[in-house]
mmCIF file of C-alpha atoms and ligand atoms in Angstrom:
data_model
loop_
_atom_site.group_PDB
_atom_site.id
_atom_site.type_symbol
_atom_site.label_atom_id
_atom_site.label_comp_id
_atom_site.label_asym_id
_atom_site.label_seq_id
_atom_site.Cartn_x
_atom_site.Cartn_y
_atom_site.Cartn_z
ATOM 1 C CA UNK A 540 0.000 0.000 0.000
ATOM 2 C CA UNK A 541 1.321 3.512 -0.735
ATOM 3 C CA UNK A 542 1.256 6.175 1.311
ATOM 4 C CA UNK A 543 1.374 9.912 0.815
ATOM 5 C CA UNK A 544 2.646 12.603 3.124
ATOM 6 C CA UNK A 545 0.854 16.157 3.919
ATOM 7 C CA UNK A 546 3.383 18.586 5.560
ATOM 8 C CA UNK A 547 1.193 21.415 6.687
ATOM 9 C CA UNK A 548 -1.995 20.857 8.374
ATOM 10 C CA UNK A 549 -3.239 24.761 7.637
ATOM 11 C CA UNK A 550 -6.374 25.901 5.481
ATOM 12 C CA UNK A 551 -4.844 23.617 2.324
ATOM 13 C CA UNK A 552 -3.079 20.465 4.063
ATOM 14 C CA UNK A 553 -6.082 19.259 5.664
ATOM 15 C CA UNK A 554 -7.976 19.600 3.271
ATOM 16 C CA UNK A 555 -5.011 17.739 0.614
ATOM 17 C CA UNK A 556 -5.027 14.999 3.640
ATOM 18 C CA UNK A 557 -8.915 14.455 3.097
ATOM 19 C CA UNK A 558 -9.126 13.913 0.030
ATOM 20 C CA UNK A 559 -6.330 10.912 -0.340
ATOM 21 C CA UNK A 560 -7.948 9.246 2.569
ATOM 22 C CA UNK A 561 -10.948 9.977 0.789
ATOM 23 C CA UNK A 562 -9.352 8.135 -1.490
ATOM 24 C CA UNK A 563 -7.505 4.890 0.152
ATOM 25 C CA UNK A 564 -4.139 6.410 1.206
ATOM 26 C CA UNK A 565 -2.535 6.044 4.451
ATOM 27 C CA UNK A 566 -2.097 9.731 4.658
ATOM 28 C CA UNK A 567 0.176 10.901 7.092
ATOM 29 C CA UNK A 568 -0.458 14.663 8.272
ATOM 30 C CA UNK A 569 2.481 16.462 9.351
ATOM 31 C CA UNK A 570 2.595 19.852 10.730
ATOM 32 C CA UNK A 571 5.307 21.604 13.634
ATOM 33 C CA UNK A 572 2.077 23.723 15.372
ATOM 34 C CA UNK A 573 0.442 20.761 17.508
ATOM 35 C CA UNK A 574 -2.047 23.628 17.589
ATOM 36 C CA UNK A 575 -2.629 23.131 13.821
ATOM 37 C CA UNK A 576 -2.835 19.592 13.646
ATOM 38 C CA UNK A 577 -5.551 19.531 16.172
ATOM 39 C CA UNK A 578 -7.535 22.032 14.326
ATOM 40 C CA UNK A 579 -6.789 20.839 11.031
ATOM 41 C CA UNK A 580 -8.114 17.463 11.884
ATOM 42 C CA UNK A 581 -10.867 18.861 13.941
ATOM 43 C CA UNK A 582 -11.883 20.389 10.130
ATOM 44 C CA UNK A 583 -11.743 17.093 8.288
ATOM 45 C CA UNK A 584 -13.918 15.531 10.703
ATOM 46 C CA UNK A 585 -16.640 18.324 10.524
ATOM 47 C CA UNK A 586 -16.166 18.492 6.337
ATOM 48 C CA UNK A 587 -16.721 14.555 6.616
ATOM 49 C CA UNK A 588 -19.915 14.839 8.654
ATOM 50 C CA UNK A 589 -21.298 17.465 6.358
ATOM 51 C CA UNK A 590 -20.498 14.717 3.835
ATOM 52 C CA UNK A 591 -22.461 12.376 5.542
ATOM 53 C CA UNK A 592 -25.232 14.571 5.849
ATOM 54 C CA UNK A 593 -25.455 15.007 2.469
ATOM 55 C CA UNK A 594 -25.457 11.624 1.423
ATOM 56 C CA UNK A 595 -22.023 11.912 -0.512
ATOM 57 C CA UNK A 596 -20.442 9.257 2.114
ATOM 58 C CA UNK A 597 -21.425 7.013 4.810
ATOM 59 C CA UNK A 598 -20.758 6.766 7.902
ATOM 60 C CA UNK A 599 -18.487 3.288 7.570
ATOM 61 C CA UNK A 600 -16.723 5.554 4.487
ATOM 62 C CA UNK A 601 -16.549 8.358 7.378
ATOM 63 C CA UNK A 602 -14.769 6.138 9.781
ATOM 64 C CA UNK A 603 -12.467 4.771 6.975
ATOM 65 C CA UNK A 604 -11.278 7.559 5.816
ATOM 66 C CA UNK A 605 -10.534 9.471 9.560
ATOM 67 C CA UNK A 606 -9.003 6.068 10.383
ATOM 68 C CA UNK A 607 -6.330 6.050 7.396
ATOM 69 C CA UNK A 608 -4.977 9.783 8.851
ATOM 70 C CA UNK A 609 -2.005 9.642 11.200
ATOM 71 C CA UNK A 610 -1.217 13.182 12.644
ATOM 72 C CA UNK A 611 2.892 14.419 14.043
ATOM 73 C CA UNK A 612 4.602 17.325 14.737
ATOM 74 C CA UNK A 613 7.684 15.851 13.282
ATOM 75 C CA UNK A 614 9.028 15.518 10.312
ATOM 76 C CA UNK A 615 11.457 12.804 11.395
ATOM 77 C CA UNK A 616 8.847 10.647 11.592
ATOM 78 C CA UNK A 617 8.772 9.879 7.646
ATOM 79 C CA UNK A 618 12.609 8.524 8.454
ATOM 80 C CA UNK A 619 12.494 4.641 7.289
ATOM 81 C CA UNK A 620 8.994 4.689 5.850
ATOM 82 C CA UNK A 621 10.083 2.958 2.443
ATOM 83 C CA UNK A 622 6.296 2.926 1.072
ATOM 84 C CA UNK A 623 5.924 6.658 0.952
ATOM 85 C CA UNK A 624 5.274 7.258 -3.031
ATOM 86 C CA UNK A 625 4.456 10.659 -2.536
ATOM 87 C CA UNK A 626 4.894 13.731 -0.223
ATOM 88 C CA UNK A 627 2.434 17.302 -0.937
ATOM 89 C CA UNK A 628 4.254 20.465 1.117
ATOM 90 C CA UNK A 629 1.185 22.512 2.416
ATOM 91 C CA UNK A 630 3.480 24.392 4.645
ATOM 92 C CA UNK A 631 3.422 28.850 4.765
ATOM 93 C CA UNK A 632 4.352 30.007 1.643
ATOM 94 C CA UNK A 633 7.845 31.164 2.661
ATOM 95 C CA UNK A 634 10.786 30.432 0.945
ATOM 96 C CA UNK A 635 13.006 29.845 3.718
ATOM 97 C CA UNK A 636 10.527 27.578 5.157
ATOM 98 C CA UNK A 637 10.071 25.362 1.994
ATOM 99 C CA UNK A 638 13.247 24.883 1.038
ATOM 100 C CA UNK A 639 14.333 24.042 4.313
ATOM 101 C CA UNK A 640 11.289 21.389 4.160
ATOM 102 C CA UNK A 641 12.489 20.584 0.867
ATOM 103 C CA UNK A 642 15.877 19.897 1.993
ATOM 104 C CA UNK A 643 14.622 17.731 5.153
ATOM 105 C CA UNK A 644 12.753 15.911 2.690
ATOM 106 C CA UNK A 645 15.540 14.877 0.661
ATOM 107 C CA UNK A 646 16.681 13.362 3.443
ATOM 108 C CA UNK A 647 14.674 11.793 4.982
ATOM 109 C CA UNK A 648 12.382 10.273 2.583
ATOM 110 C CA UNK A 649 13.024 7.060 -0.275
ATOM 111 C CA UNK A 650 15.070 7.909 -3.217
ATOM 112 C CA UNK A 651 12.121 6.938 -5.424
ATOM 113 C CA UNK A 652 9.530 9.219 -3.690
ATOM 114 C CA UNK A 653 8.182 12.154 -5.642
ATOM 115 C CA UNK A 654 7.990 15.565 -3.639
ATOM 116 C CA UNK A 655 5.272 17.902 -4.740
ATOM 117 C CA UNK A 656 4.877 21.670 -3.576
ATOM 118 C CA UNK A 657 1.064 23.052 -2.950
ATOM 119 C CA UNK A 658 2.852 26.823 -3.121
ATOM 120 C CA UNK A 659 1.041 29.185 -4.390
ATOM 121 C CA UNK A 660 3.985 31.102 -6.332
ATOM 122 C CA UNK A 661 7.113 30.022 -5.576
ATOM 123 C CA UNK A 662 9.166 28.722 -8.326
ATOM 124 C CA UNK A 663 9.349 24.559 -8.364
ATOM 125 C CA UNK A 664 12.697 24.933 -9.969
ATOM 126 C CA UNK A 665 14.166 26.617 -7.125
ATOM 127 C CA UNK A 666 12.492 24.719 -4.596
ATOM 128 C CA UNK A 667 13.983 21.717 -6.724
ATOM 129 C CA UNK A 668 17.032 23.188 -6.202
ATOM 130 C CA UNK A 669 17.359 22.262 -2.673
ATOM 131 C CA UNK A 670 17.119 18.233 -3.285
ATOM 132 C CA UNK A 671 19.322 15.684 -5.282
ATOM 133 C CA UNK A 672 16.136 14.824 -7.383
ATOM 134 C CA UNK A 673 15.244 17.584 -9.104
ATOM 135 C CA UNK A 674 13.262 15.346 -11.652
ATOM 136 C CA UNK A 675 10.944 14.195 -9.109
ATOM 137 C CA UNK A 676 10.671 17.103 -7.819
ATOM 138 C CA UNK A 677 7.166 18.897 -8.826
ATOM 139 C CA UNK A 678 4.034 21.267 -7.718
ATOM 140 C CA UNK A 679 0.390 20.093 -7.346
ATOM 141 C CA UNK A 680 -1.619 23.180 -6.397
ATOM 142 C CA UNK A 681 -4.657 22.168 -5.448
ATOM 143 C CA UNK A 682 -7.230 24.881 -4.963
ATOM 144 C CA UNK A 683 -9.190 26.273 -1.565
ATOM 145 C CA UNK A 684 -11.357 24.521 -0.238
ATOM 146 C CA UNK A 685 -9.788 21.132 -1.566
ATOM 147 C CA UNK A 686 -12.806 18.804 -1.169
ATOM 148 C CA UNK A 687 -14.758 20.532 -3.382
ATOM 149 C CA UNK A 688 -12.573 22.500 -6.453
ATOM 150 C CA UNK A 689 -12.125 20.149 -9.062
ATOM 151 C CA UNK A 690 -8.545 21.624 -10.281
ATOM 152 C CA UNK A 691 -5.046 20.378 -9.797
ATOM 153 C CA UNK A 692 -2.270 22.815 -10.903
ATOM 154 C CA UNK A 693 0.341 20.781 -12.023
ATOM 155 C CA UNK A 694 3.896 22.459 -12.209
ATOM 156 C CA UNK A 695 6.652 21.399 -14.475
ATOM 157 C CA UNK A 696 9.775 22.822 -13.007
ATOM 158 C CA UNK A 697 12.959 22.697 -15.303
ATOM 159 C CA UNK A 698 14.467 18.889 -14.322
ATOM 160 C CA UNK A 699 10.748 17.612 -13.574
ATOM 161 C CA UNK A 700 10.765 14.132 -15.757
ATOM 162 C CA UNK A 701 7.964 13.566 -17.944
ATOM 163 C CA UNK A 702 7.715 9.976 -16.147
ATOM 164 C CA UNK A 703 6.863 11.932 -13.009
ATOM 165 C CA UNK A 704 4.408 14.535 -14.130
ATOM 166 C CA UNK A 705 2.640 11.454 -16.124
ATOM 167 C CA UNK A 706 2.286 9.540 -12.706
ATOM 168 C CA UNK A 707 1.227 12.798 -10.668
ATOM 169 C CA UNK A 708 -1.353 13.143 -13.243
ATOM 170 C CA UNK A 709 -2.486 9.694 -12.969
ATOM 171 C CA UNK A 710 -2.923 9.961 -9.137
ATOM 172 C CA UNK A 711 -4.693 13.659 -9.306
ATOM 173 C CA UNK A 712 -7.163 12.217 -11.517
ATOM 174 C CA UNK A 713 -8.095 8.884 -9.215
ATOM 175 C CA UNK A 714 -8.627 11.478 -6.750
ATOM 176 C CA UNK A 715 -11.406 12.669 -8.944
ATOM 177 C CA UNK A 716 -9.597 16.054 -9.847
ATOM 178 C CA UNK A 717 -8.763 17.667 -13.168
ATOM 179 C CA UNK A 718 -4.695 18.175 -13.553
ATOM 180 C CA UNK A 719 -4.276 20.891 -15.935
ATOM 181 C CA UNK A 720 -0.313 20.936 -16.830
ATOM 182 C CA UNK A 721 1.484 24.066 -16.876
ATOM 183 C CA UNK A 722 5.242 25.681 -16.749
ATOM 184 C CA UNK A 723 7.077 26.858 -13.550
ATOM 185 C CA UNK A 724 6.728 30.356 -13.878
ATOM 186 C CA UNK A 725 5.933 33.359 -11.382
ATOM 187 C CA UNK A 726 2.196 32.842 -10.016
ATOM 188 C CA UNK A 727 2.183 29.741 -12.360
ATOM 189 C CA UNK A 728 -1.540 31.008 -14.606
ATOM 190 C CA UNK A 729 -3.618 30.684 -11.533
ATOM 191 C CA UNK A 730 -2.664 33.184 -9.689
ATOM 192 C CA UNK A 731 -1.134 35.271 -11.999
ATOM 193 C CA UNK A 732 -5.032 36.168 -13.464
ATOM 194 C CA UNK A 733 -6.435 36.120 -9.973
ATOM 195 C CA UNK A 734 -3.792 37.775 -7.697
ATOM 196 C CA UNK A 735 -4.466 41.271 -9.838
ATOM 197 C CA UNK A 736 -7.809 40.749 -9.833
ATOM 198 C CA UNK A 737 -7.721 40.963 -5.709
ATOM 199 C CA UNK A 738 -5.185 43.376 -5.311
ATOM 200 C CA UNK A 739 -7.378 45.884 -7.945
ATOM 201 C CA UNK A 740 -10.295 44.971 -5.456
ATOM 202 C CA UNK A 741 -8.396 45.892 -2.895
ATOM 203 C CA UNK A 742 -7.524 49.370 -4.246
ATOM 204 C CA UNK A 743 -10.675 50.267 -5.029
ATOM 205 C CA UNK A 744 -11.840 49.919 -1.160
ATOM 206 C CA UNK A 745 -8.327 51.777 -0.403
ATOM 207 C CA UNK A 746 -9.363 54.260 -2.951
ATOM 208 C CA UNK A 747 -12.910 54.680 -1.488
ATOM 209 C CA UNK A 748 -14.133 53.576 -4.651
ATOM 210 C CA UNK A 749 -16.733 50.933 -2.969
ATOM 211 C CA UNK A 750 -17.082 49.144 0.143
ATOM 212 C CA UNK A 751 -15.975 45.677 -0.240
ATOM 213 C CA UNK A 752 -19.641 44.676 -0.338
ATOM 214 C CA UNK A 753 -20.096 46.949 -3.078
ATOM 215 C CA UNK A 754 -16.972 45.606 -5.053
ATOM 216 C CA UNK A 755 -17.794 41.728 -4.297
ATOM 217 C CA UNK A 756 -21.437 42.376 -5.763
ATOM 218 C CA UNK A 757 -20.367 43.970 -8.855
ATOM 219 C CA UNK A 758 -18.116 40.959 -9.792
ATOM 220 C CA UNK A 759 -20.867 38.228 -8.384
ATOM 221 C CA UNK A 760 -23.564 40.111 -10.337
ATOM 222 C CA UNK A 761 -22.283 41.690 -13.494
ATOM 223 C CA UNK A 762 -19.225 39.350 -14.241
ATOM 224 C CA UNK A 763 -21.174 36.001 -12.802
ATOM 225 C CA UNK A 764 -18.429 34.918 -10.397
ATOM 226 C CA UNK A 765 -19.791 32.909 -7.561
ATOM 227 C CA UNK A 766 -17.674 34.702 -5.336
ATOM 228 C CA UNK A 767 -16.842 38.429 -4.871
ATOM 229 C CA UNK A 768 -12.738 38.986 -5.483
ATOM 230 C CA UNK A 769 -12.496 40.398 -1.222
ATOM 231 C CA UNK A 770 -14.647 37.239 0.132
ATOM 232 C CA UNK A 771 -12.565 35.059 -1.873
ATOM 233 C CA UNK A 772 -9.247 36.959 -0.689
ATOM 234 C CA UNK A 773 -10.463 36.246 3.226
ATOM 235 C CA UNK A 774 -10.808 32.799 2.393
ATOM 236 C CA UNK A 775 -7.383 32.509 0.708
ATOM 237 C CA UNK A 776 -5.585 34.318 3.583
ATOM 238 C CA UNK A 777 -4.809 37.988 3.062
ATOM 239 C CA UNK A 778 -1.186 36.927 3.885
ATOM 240 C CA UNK A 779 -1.100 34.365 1.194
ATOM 241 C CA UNK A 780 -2.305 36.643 -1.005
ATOM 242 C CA UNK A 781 0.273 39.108 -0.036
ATOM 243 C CA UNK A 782 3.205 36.771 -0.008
ATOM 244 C CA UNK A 783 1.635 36.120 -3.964
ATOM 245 C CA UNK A 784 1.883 39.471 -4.880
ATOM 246 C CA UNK A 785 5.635 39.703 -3.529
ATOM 247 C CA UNK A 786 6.365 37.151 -5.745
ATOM 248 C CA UNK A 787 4.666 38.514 -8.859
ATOM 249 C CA UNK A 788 6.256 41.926 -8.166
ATOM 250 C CA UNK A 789 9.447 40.232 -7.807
ATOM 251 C CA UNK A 790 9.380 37.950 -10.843
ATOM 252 C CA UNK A 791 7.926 40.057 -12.819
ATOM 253 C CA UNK A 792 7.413 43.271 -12.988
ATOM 254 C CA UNK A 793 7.672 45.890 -10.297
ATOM 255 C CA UNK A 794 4.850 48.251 -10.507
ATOM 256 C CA UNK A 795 2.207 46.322 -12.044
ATOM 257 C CA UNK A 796 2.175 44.202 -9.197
ATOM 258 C CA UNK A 797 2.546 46.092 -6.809
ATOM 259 C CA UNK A 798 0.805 44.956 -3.634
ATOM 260 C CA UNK A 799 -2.243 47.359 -2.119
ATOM 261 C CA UNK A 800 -0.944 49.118 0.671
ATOM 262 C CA UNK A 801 -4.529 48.067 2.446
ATOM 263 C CA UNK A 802 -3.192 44.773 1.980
ATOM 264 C CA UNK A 803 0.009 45.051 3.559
ATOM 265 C CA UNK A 804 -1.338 46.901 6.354
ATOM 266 C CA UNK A 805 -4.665 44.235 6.790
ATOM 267 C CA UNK A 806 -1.645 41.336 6.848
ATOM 268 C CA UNK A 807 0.271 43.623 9.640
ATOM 269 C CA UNK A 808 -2.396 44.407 12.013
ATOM 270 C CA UNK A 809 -3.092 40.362 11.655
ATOM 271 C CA UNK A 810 -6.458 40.656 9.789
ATOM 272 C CA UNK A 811 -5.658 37.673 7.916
ATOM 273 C CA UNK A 812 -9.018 36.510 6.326
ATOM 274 C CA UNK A 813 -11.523 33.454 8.009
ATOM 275 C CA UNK A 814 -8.641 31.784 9.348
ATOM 276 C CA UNK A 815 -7.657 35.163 11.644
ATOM 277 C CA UNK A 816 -11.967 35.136 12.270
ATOM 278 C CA UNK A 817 -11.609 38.580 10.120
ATOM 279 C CA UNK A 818 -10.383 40.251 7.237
ATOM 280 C CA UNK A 819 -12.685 42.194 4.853
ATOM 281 C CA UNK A 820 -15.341 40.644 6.108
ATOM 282 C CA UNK A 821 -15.828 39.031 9.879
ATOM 283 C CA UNK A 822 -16.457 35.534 10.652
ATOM 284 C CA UNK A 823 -17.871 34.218 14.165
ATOM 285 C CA UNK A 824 -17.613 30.537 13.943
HETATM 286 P P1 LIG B 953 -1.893 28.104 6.475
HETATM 287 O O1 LIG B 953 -1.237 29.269 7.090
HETATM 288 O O2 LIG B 953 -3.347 27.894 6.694
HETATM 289 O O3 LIG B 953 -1.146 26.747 6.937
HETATM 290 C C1 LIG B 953 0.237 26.568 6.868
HETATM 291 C C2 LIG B 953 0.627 25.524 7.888
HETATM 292 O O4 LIG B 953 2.006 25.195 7.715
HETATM 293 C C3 LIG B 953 0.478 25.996 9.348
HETATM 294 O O5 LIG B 953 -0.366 25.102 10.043
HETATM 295 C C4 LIG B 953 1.909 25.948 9.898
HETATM 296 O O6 LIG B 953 1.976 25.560 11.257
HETATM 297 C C5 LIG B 953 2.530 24.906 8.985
HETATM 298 N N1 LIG B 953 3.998 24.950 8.923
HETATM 299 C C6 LIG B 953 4.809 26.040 8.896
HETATM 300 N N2 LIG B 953 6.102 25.640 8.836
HETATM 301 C C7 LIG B 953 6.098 24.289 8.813
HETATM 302 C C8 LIG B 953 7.114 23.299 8.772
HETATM 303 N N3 LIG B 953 8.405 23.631 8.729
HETATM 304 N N4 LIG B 953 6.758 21.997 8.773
HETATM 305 C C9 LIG B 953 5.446 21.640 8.818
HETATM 306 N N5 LIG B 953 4.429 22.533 8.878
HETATM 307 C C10 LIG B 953 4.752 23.840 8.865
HETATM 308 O O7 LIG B 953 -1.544 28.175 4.917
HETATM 309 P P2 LIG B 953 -2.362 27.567 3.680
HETATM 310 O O8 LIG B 953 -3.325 28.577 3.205
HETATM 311 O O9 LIG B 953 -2.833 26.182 4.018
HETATM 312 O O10 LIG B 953 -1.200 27.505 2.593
HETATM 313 C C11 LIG B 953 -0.314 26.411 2.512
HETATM 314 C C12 LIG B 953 0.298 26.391 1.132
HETATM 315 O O11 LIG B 953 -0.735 26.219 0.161
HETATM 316 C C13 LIG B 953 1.028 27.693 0.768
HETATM 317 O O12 LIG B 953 2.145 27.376 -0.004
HETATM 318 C C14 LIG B 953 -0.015 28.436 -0.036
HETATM 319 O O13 LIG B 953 0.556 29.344 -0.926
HETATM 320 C C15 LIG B 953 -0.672 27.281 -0.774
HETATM 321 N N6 LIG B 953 -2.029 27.521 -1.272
HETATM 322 C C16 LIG B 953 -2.936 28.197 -0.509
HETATM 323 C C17 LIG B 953 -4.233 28.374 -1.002
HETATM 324 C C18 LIG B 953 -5.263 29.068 -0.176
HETATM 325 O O14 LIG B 953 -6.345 29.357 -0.706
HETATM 326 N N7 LIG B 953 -5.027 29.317 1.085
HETATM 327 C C19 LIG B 953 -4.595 27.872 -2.257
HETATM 328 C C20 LIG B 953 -3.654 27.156 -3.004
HETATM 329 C C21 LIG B 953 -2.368 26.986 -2.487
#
């Protein structure tokens, strides 16, 4: 039986951990903040009973798929577990942080293992950089809130081997997603249309253009998104969004990206979105 790895139990890991054991995996969900584990698993168990309400799984499925997660706070852990095939990095889009991970990973993990990156922005050939298999080396952004968005991002870096990206694709589509295969390049296309998109949202609340009620209705009702560009942005993480900006400014082009000064000062004063309980808009869970 293969198992996968989640490193990063935040907003995106647990959700990336529910959907292998959705799937059969042993799924082993790492993240440093005991904090986060606990909530992150406390989330795939209330996402699985909405499930069950629903009718889209039963309650034996339920207890499967809880059963097949294993939760640490340590990395080391993965040390000697020869049947990993795969490992997804969920951790804070950081640099430092994921090539560090990266690095660890290396390590610690089987020669044969492929190491995808969830980040948002960063470049997979960098983070490639930091192992001695760059050509299993790949990202597989999955988008917010995992369960449910049907898309799989998946990032050829410069060494990735076609072998790997073929097999990554295989797996994302068991997992009933659609891989859509695309170049390592700033923002990759995802966020390279939708990052803007916020950021001009947020200027035009900075502005005093609109309230961010005013700006999320004209994009639900005269452009037909199901969500307004600010509600989406809280659910994101206003400092994920930020931390995509930085690297669209940085990779590309200074001034067109340049992030809204709202933003920075929102990610600051630690208005971070839903997971912070507020952001543009405030959430009492
Ligand atoms: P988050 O802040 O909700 O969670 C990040 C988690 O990583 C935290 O629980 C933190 O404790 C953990 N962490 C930090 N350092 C770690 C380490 N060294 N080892 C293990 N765990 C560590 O962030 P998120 O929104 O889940 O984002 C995770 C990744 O997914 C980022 O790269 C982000 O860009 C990407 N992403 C986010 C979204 C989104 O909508 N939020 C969508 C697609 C991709």
């Amino acid at each position: 039986m293969s198992r996968v790895a989640v490193i990063g139990a935040g907003t995106m890991g647990n959700g990336i951990a529910h959907v292998f054991a959705q799937n059969g995996w042993q799924t082993l969900l790492i993240d440093v903040s005991p904090e986060s584990l606990k909530k992150g698993k406390a989330t795939i168990e209330k996402n699985t009973e909405r499930q069950v309400g629903k009718g889209t799984l039963t309650e034996d499925q339920r207890h499967a798929l809880l059963g097949r997660i294993t939760t640490s706070s340590k990395l080391e852990m993965l040390k000697g577990l020869d049947d990993i095939e795969l490992v997804v990095e969920a951790a804070t889009e950081n640099p430092e942080v994921k090539f560090q991970i990266f690095e660890d990973l290396d390590r610690i993990t089987p020669a044969g293992a492929v190491l995808a990156s969830n980040t948002s922005s960063i470049s997979i050939s960098e983070i490639a950089k930091q192992t001695n298999r760059p050509e299993r080396v790949l990202g597989m952004h999955f988008m917010n809130p995992v369960p449910v968005m049907k898309l799989v991002e998946i990032i050829k870096g410069r060494g990735t081997g076609d072998g790997v990206v073929a097999r990554v694709v295989e797996i994302t589509k068991a997992l009933g997603k659609t891989p859509v295969i695309v170049t390592d390049a700033p923002g990759f296309v995802s966020n390279r249309v939708l990052m803007p998109m916020i950021n001009e949202a947020i200027f035009c609340v900075q502005d005093g253009i609109a309230t961010p009620e005013g700006v999320d209705a004209v994009m639900k009702l005269g452009m037909n998104h199901p969500i307004g560009p600010l509600a989406l942005a809280d659910l994101i993480g206003l400092d994920v969004c930020l931390a995509i900006m930085n690297v669209l400014q940085d990779g590309l082009d200074q001034r067109k990206y340049r992030p809204a000064p709202l933003l920075e000062e929102m990610v600051a004063a630690g208005k971070l979105g839903r997971k912070s309980g507020a952001g543009f808009y405030v959430y009492r869970d």
